[in-house]
XYZ file of C-alpha atoms in Angstrom:
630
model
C 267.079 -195.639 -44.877
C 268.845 -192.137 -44.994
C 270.640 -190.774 -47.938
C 273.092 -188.561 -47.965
C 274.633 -185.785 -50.465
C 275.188 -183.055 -49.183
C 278.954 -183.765 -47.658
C 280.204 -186.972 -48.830
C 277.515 -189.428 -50.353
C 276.332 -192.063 -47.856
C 273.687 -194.407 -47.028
C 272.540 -195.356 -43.778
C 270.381 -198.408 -43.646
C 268.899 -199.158 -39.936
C 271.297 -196.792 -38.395
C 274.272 -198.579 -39.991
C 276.687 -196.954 -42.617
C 276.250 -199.153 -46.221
C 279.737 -199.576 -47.777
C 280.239 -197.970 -50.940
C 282.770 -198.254 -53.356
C 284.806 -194.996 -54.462
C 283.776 -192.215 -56.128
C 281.983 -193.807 -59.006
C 279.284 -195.930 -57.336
C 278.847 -192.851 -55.673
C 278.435 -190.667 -58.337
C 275.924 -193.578 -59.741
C 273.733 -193.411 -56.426
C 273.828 -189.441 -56.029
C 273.065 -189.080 -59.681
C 270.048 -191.740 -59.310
C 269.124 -189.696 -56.532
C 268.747 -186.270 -57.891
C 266.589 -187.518 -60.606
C 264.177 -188.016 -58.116
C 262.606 -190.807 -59.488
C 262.791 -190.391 -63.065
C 264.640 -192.440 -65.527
C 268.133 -191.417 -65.682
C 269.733 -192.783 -69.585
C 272.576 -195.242 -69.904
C 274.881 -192.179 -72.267
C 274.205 -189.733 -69.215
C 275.152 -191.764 -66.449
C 278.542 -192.318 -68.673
C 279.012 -189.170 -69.379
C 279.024 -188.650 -65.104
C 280.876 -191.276 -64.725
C 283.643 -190.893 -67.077
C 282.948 -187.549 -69.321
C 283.223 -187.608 -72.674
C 285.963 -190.788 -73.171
C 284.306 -193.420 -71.290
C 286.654 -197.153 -71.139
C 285.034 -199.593 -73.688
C 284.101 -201.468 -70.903
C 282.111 -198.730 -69.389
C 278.611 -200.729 -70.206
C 279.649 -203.201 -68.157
C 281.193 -201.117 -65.334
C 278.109 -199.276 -64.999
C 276.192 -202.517 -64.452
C 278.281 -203.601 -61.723
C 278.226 -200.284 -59.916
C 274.252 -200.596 -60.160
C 273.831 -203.945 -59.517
C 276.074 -203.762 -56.015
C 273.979 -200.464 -55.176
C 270.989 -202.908 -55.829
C 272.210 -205.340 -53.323
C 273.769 -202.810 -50.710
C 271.185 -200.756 -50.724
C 267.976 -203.434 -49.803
C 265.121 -203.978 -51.106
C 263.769 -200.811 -49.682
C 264.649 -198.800 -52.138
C 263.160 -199.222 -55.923
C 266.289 -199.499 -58.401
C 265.369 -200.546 -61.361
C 266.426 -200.953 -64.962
C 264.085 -198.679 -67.263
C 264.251 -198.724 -70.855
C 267.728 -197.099 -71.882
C 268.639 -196.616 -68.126
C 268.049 -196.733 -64.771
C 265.625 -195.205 -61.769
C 265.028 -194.912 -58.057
C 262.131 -194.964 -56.233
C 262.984 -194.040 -52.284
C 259.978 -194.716 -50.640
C 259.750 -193.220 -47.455
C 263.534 -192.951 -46.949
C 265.362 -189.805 -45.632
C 266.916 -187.727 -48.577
C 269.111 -184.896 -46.691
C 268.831 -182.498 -49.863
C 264.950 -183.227 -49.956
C 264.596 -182.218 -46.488
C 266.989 -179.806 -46.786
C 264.764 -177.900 -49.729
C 261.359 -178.550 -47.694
C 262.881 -176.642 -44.765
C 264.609 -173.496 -46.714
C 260.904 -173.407 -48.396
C 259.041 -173.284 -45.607
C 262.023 -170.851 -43.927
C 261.695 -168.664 -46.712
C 258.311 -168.429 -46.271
C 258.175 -167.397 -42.563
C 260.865 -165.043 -42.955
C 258.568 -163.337 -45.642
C 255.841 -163.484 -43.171
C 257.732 -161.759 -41.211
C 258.167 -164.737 -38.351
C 261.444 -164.289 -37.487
C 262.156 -166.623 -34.912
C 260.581 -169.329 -36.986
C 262.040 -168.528 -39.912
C 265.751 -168.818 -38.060
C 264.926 -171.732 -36.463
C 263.952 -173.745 -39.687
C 266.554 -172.598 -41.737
C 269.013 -173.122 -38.999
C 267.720 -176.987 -39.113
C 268.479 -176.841 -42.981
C 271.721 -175.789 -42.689
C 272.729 -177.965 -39.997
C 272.314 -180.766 -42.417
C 275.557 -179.902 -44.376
C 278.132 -182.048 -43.341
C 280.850 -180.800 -45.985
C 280.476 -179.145 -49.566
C 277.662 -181.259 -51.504
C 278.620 -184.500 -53.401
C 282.169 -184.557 -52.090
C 283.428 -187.518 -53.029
C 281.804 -187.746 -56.507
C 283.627 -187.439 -59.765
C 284.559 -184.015 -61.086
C 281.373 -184.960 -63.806
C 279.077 -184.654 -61.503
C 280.439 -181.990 -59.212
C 280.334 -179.935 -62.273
C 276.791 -180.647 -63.459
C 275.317 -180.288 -60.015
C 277.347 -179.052 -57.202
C 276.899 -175.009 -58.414
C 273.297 -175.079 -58.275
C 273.454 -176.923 -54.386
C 275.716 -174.444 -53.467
C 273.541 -171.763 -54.392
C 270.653 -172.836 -52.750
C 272.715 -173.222 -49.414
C 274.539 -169.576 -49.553
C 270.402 -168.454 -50.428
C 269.343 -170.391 -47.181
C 272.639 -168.837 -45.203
C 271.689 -164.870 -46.672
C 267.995 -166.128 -45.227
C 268.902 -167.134 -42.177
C 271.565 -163.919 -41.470
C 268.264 -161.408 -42.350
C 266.152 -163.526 -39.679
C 269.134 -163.315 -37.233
C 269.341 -159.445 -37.827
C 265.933 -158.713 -37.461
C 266.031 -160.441 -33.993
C 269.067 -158.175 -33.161
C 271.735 -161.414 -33.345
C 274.400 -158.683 -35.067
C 277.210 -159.171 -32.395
C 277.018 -162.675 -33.265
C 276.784 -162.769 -36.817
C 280.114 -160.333 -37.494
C 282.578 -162.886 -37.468
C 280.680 -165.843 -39.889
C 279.811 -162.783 -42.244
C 283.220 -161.558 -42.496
C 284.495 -164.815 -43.998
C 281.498 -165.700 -46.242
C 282.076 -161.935 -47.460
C 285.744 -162.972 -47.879
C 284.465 -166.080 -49.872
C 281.909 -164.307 -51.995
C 283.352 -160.669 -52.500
C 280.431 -159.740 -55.348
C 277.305 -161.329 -53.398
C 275.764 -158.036 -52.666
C 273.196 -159.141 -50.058
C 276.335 -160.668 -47.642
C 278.050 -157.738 -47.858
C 275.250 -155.469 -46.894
C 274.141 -157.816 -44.611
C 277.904 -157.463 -42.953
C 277.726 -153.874 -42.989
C 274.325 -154.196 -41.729
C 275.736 -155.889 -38.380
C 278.982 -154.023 -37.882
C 276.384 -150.567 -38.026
C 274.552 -151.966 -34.918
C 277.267 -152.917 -33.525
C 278.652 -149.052 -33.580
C 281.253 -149.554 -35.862
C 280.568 -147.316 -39.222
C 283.836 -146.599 -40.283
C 284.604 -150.218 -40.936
C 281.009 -150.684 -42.394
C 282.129 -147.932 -44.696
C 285.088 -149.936 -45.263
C 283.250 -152.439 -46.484
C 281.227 -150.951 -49.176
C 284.741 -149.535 -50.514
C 286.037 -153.180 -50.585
C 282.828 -154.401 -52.374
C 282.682 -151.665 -54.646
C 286.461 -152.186 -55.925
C 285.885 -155.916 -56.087
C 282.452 -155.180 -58.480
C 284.552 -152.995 -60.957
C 287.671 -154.982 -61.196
C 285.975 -158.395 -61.542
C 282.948 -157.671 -63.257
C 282.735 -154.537 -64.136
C 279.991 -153.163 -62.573
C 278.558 -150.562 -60.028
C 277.103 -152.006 -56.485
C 273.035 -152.406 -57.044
C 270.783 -150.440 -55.525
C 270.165 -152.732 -51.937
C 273.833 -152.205 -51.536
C 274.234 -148.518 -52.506
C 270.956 -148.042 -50.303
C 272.722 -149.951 -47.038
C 275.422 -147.347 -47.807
C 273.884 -144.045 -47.751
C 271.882 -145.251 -44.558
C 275.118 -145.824 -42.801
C 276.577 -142.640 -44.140
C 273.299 -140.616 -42.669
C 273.039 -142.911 -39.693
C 269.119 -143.478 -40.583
C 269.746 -147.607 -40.807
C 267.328 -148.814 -38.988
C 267.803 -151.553 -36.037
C 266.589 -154.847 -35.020
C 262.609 -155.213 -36.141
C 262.353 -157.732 -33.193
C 263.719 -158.038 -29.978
C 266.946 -160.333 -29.553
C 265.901 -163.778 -28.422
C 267.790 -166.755 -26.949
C 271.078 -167.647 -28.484
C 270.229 -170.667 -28.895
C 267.789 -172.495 -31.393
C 265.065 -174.392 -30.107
C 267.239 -177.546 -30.644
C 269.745 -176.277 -28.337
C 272.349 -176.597 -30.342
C 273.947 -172.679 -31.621
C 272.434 -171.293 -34.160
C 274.919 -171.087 -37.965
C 275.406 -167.728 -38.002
C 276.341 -167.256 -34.213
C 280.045 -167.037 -33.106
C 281.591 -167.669 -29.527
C 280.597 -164.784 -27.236
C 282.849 -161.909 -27.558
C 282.802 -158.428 -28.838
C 282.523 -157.788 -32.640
C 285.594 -158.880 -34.410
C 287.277 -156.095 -36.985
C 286.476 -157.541 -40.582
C 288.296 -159.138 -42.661
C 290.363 -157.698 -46.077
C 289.178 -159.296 -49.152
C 291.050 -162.529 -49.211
C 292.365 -162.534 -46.100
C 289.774 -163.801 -44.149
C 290.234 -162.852 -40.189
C 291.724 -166.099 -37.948
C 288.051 -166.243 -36.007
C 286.118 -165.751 -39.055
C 287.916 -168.405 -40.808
C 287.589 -170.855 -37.731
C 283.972 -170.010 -37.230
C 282.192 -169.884 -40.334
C 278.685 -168.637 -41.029
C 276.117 -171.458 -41.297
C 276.811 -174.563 -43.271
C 279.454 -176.801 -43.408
C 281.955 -173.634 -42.900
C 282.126 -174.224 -39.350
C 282.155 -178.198 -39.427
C 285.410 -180.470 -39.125
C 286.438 -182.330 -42.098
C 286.031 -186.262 -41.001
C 286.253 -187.693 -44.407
C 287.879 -190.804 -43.037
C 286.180 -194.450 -43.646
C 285.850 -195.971 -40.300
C 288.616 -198.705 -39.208
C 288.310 -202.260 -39.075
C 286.618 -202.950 -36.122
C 288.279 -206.094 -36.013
C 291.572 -205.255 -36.891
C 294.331 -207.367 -34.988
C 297.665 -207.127 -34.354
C 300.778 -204.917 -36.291
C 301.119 -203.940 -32.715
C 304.813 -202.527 -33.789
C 304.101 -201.075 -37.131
C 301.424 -199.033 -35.285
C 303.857 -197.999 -32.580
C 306.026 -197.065 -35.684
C 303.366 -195.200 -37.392
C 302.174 -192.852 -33.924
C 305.511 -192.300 -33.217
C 306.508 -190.772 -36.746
C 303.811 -188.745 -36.857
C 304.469 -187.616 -32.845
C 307.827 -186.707 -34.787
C 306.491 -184.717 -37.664
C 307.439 -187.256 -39.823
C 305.080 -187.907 -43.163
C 304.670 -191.568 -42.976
C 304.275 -194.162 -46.329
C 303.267 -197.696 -45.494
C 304.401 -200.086 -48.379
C 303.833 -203.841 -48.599
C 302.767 -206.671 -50.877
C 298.637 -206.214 -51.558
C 296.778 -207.914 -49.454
C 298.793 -206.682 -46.639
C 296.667 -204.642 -45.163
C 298.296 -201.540 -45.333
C 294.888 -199.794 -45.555
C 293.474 -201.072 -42.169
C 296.141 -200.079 -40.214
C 296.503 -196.605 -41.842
C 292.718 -195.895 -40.559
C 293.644 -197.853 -36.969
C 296.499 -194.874 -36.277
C 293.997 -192.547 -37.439
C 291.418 -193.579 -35.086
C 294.148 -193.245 -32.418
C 295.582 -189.989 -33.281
C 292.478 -188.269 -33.808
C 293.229 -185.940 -31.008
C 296.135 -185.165 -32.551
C 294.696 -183.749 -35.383
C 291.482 -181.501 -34.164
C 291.188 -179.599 -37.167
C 290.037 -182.648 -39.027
C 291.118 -185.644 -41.493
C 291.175 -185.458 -45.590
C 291.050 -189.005 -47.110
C 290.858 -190.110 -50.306
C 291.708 -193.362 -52.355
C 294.194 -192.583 -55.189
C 292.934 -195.545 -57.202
C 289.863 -195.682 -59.210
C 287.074 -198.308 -59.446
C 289.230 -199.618 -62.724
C 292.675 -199.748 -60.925
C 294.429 -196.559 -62.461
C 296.154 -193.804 -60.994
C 293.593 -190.411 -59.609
C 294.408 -187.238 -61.007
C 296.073 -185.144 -57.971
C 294.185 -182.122 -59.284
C 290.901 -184.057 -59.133
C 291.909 -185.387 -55.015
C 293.080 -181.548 -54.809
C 289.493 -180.181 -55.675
C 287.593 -182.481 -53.305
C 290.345 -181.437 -50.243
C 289.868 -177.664 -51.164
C 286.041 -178.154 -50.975
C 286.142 -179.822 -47.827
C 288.355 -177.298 -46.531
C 285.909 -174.440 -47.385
C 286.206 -173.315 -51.012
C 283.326 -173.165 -52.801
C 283.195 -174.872 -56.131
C 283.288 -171.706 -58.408
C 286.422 -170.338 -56.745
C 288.408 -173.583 -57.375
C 292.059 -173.055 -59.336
C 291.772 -174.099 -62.576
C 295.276 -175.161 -62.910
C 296.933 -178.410 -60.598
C 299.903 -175.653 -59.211
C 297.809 -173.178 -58.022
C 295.181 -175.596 -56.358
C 298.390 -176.872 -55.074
C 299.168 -173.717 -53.489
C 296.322 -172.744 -51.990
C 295.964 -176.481 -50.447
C 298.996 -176.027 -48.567
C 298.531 -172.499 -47.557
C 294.621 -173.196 -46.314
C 296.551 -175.885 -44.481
C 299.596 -173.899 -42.850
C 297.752 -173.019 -39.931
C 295.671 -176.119 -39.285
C 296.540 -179.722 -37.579
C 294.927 -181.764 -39.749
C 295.702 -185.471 -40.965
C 296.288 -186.296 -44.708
C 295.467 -189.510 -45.287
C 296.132 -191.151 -48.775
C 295.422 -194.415 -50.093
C 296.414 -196.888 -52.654
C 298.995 -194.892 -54.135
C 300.859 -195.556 -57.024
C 303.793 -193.623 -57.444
C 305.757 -190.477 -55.963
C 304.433 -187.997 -58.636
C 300.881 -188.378 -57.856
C 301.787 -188.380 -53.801
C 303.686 -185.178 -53.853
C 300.968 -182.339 -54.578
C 298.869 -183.934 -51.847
C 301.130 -183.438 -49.246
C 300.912 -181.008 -47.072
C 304.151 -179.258 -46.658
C 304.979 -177.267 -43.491
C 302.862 -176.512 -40.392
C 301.011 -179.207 -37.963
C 299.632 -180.996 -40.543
C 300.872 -184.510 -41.938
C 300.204 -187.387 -44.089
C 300.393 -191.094 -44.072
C 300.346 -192.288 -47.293
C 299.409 -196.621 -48.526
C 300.865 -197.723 -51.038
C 302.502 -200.844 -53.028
C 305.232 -199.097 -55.232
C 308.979 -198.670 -54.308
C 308.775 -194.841 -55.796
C 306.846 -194.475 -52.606
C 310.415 -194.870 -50.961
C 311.509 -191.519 -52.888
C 309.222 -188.688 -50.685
C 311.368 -186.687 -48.983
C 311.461 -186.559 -44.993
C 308.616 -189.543 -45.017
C 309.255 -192.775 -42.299
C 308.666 -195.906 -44.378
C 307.263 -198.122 -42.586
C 306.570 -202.014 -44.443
C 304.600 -204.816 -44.040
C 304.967 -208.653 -44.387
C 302.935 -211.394 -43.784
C 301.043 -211.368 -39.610
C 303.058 -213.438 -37.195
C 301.301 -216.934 -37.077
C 299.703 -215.956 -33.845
C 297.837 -212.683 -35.396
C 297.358 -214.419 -38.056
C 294.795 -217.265 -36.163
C 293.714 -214.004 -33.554
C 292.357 -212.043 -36.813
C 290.584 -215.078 -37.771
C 288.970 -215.518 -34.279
C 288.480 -212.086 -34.233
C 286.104 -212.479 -37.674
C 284.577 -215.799 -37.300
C 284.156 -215.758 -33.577
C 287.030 -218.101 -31.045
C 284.296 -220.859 -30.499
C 284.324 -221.883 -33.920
C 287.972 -221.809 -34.246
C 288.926 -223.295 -30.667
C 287.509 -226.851 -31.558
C 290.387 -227.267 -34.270
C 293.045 -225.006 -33.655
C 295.295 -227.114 -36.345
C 292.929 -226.665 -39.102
C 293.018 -222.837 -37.794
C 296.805 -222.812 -38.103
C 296.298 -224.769 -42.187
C 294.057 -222.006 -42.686
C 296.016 -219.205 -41.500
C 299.411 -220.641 -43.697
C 296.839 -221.462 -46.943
C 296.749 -217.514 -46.787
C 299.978 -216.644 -46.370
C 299.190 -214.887 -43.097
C 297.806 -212.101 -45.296
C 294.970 -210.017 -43.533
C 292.999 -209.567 -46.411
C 293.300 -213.471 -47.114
C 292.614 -214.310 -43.611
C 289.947 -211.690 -43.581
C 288.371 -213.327 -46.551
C 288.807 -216.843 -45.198
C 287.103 -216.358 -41.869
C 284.357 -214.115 -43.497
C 283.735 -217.501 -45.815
C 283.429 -219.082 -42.438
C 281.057 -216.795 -40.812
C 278.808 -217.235 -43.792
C 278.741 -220.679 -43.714
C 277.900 -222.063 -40.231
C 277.619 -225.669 -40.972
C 281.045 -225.288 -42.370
C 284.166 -226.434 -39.576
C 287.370 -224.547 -39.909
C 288.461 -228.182 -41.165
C 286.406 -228.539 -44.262
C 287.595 -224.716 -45.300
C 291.153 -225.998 -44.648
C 290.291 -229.160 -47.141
C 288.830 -226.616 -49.234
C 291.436 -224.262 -49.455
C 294.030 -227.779 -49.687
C 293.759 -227.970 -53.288
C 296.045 -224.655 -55.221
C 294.038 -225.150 -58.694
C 290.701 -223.823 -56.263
C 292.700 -221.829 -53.708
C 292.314 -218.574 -54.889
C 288.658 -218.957 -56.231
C 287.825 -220.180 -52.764
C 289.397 -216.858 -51.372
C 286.951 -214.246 -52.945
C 283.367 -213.056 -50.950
C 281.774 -210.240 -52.042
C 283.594 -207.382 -53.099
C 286.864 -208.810 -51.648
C 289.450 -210.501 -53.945
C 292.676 -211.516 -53.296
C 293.396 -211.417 -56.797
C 292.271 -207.600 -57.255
C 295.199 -206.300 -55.547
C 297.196 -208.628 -57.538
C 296.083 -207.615 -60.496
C 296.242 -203.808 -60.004
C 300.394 -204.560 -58.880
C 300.282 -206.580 -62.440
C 299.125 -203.794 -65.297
C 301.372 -201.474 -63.453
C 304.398 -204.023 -65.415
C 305.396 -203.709 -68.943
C 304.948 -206.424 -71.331
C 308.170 -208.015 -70.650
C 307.993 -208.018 -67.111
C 304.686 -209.405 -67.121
C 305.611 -212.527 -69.130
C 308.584 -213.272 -67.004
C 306.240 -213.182 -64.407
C 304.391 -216.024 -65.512
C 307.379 -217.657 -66.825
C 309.258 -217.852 -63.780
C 305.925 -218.938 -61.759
C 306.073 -221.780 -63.679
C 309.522 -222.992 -63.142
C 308.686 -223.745 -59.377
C 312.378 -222.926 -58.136
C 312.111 -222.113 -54.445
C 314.704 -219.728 -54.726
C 315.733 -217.979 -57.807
C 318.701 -216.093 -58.884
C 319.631 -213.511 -61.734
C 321.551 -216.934 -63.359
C 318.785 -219.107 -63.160
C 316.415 -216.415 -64.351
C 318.396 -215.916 -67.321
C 318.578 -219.619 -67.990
C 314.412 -219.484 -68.328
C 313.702 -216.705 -69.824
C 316.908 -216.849 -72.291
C 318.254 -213.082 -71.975
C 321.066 -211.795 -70.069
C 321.740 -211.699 -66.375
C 321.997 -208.488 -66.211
C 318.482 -208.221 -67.935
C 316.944 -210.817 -65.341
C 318.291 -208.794 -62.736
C 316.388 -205.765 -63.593
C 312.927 -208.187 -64.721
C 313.510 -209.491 -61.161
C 313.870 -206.104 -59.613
C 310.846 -204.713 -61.496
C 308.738 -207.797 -60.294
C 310.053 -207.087 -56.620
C 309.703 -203.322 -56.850
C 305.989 -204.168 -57.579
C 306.011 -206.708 -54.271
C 304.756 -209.614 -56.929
C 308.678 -211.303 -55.536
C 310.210 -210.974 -52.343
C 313.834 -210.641 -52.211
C 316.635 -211.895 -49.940
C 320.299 -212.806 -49.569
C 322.168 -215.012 -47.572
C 325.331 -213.793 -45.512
C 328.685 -214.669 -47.443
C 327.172 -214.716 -51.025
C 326.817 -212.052 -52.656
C 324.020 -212.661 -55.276
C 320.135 -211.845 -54.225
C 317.471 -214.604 -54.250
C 313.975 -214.417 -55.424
C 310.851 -216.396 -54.424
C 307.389 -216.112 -54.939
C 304.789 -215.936 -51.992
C 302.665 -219.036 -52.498
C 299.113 -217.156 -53.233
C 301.385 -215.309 -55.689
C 303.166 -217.730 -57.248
C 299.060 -219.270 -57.513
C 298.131 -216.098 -59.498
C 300.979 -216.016 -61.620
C 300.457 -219.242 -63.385
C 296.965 -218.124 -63.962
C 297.442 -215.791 -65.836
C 299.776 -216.938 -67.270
C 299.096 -220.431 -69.066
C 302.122 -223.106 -69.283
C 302.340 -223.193 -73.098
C 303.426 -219.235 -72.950
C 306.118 -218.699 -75.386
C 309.882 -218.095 -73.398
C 310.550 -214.348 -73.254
C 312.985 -214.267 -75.597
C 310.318 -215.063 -78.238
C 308.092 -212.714 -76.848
C-alpha cells in the first residue's frame, strides 16, 4: 500500500490507483493519516470536513466516507471506529510524508556533519517526493489546519539542500531555482542569502548587492524590520569580497539516482535575478526543489474502456485545435465526464505545461465555491498557501495571469451554472478549458463550442457493454444484449452499470439480467453497483428545481402521455399554458425532458426518457396532490 499527501491525496494498493471520492473522503483519509495512529474525534473530523456549519446529516456522511475508505482501502490497513471517532493503523504501508520526514532528518543531520554529498543526496530523495503542494485536493479545512506547517518543513528541506549544493560548489546551477523561491518568499532570510551566496561565486556582486537592497526594502515595508544578522553578515562579505567559496569540491551533477538534483537548472550561464514579484521566465519554469519544477497532472485517468462518441470527440479536439473553450452538456448519465478525460488523454501534447481538474460538485450534490477550485489551481500552479488572495477577484487575477504564458488544459467537471464556470476560465493565452456540465446556463459562456450528448447509437451502446463484461459473454445472446442495451436507454453510465452487474456475476447470462432489468418497478434498483447510481445524477438535476417544477415533474410522469404539449400540460397540472410552457422548459433546461417538434406545427413536444420517466414516479407517489393545490 502507498499513501499519498503530499500533491493530491492518493492510495495505491498493489501498484494500482484506489478510487476516491472528491475532496471530502479525501480530507477523511489524509486527516486519518496525519494522526498517525491516534484516535481522531467525530466533532474534529466535522469540523475538516465542513467547518463550523456542518449539514445535519453530516453524522451520517462521515460514516459513509469512512466506511467506503474501509472497503477501498483493504484490509491492510487498520480503520477502525474508536470511542468518539475513528483511527488508522498503516502497518507497513508507504506514507510519502513519513518518508519524506525520515529523509530531511537524517539529511539534516549529515549536512550538520558536514557530509555534503550525503546530505544532498538524501534531501534531494525527500524532495523528489512532492508531486504538487501538500493535500491538494482536500477541503480548504484541512488545507488550513495543516498545509502551513508541510510547507514549512519542505522550504526547510529546500534551504537544506541549497547549503549542501553550495558547499559542493553547485552555485551556477542553483541561480535560477533560487531566484524564484526568493521571488516566492521575499522575507525568508536564509534564501536570499543563499541567492546572493551563488550569484557571488558566480562573479556577479553587483546583482548580489542588488539583492540585499530588494530584501532589505521588502523586510521594512512588510514587516517592519531590519535584515538579521546571517543576512547583514552575507552582505558585508560580498561588499569586502572575503565570502568564502565552495567547502568541497563540485561533484557530479547528478544525484546518485541519476535523476537531476532540485536545485539544479539546465546547463547555461547564471541567469540575472529576478525583481521581487516578477520572477525571471527560466526561474519560473525551473523551480528550486519540490514540486516547483513538476507539471500539474491533476487529471483522473480515462475510462479505459470508454467506447464510441467517435464524433463528439472529433468535435471536442477540433475546438480546442481552434482555441475554442469547449462545454459538453447532456442528460446525466450521459457520460459527459468520460469523454471530457478521453480528449484529454489525446491532447495531452497539446497542453505540455500541464492539466488543472477539479469536480465542481461536492460529495452532497451542491455547487463548489470558485474561490475554493481557485485556491487548489493557484497551489498547483506554484503559490504557496500563505501567499494565497484572500478575496475570489484577486485569486481570479492572478489565476489568469500565472496562466497567460502557459499551455495548459482547464478541465472542469459537473458544473452547474455559468457563474461558478466563469472565474475558472482561463482567459487569453494557450490555455483552454472544457467544461461538463448538465445546465442550459452552460450555453451562456462566451466564445465556448457546445458540444451535447444523447443517448450511444445502438451499436456503441452493445460495444461498451462488450467492452465491460468481455464479447464472449455477450456473443452467445446478442438479442438479450440489444434488451439490455434499450432497458438503459443507451446511457453509458447505465450500460456501464449493467455490464459491471454482469461481470460480477458470472453465473448470470446477459438473458437473466435482461429478465431482470424487464420489470420497471425493479429497473432502476437493479441499475446501482457500488458507488454508481443512475439515480444520483438524477437526483442532483432534481434539487437544482423549485418546488413547483419538481411536482410537475412527478405529475406529468404519471400521466404516461408519449408526447406532451404546453395544452396537455396545462390540462394536468391545472395552470395556464403559458405557465406549463415555462414548467416544461425548466424540466428540459435541467435535461429531466427532452424536447422536439415536428415540421408544419408549430407547438414543441415533450417526453420523458424511459429511466427518467422510472425516477420520476418514484419520487413522486401517485396520490400527489395536482399542482394547482400545491
Amino acid at each position: 500500500m502507498n499513501l499519498k499527501i503530499l500533491g493530491p491525496v492518493s492510495a495505491e494498493l498493489d501498484g494500482r490507483a484506489v478510487a476516491l471520492d472528491g475532496s471530502k473522503q479525501r480530507t477523511a483519509l489524509a486527516a486519518l493519516l496525519l494522526a498517525h495512529g491516534k484516535v481522531v474525534p467525530d466533532e474534529r473530523l466535522t469540523a475538516l470536513l465542513w467547518g463550523w456549519d456542518p449539514p445535519a446529516t453530516s453524522t451520517n456522511q462521515l460514516y459513509t466516507y469512512v466506511s467506503r475508505l474501509r472497503t477501498r482501502l483493504g484490509a491492510g490497513l487498520g480503520l477502525e471506529r474508536r470511542g468518539p471517532g475513528y483511527r488508522m493503523d498503516i502497518g507497513d504501508a508507504r506514507f510519502d510524508w513519513d518518508t519524506f520526514r525520515g529523509l530531511a532528518d537524517t539529511g539534516r543531520a549529515a549536512l550538520r556533519a558536514g557530509r555534503y554529498a550525503d546530505a544532498e543526496r538524501l534531501l534531494d530523495d525527500a524532495l523528489a517526493l512532492w508531486r504538487g503542494p501538500a493535500l491538494t485536493d482536500v477541503t480548504e479545512y484541512l488545507a488550513e489546519a495543516e498545509a502551513p506547517r508541510m510547507e514549512e518543513a519542505r522550504l526547510s528541506a529546500l534551504e537544506n539542500h541549497t547549503e549542501a549544493a553550495l558547499a559542493l560548489g553547485r552555485h551556477t546551477d542553483l541561480v535560477p531555482g533560487l531566484t524564484r523561491q526568493v521571488t516566492l518568499h521575499p522575507v525568508r532570510e536564509r534564501l536570499r542569502g543563499q541567492l546572493m551566496t551563488a550569484l557571488f561565486r558566480c562573479g556577479r556582486q553587483a546583482d548580489a548587492l542588488a539583492v540585499y537592497e530588494e530584501g532589505r526594502r521588502a523586510l521594512a515595508e512588510d514587516l517592519g524590520i531590519d535584515p538579521g544578522p546571517a543576512l547583514r553578515t552575507v552582505h558585508q562579505e560580498i561588499l569586502t569580497g572575503t565570502l568564502a567559496s565552495a567547502q568541497a569540491p563540485e561533484r557530479d551533477r547528478t544525484t546518485s539516482a541519476g535523476r537531476p538534483s532540485p536545485a539544479a537548472a539546465p546547463t547555461q550561464p547564471c541567469a540575472a535575478p529576478a525583481t521581487a514579484g516578477t520572477p525571471s521566465r527560466q526561474g519560473a519554469e525551473t523551480g528550486s526543489g519540490g514540486w516547483q519544477g513538476l507539471v500539474p497532472a491533476m487529471l483522473p485517468a480515462a475510462p479505459g474502456d470508454f467506447t464510441g462518441r467517435a464524433a463528439e470527440t472529433r468535435e471536442v479536439l477540433g475546438a480546442l485545435r481552434d482555441h475554442q473553450d469547449v462545454v459538453v452538456t447532456g442528460a446525466p448519465g450521459t457520460g459527459k465526464s468520460a469523454l471530457a478525460l478521453r480528449v484529454a488523454e489525446h491532447c495531452r501534447a497539446g497542453f505540455p505545461e500541464g492539466q488543472l481538474y477539479a469536480d465542481l460538485r461536492t460529495a452532497d450534490g451542491g455547487p463548489r465555491a470558485p474561490g475554493e477550485v481557485l485556491g487548489w489551481f493557484l497551489r498547483a500552479l506554484g503559490v504557496v498557501p500563505e501567499q494565497l488572495p484572500a478575496t475570489p477577484d484577486e485569486r481570479v487575477q492572478l489565476y489568469r495571469t500565472l496562466l497567460a504564458r502557459r499551455r495548459m488544459l482547464i478541465v472542469l467537471d459537473n458544473a452547474s451554472d455559468d457563474t461558478q464556470v466563469r472565474p475558472l476560465l482561463p482567459g487569453g493565452g494557450g490555455s483552454r478549458a472544457v467544461v461538463t456540465g448538465v445546465g442550459s446556463p452552460l450555453a451562456s459562456l462566451e466564445g465556448t463550442r457546445l458540444v451535447r450528448l444523447g443517448p450511444m447509437e445502438p451499436a456503441e451502446a452493445s460495444a461498451l457493454l462488450a467492452a465491460v463484461v468481455g464479447p464472449g459473454r455477450l456473443a452467445e445472446a446478442p438479442e438479450a444484449a440489444a434488451r439490455i442495451a434499450e432497458f438503459c436507454d443507451r446511457l453509458p453510465l447505465a450500460l456501464r452499470i449493467a455490464a459491471a452487474r454482469l461481470a460480477a456475476h458470472p453465473h448470470w447470462s446477459a438473458t437473466r439480467l435482461a429478465d431482470r432489468l424487464a420489470p420497471e418497478g425493479r429497473r432502476l434498483g437493479e441499475l446501482r453497483i457500488g458507488s454508481l447510481d443512475v439515480r444520483t445524477g438524477l437526483s442532483v438535476a432534481l434539487s437544482q428545481l423549485n418546488r413547483r417544477a419538481r411536482s410537475a415533474f412527478g405529475l406529468l410522469a404519471w400521466a404516461g402521455l408519449s408526447a406532451l404539449t404546453a395544452g396537455d400540460a396545462a390540462a394536468l397540472l391545472g395552470t395556464e399554458p403559458d405557465e406549463a410552457e415555462e414548467l416544461l422548459e425548466r424540466l428540459a433546461d435541467a435535461r429531466l425532458l427532452e424536447a422536439w417538434s415536428v415540421a408544419g406545427d408549430a407547438r414543441l413536444r415533450y417526453r420523458f426518457m424511459p429511466l427518467v420517466g422510472l425516477f420520476a414516479k418514484e419520487q413522486h407517489p401517485a396520490s400527489v396532490p395536482t399542482l394547482a393545490a400545491a
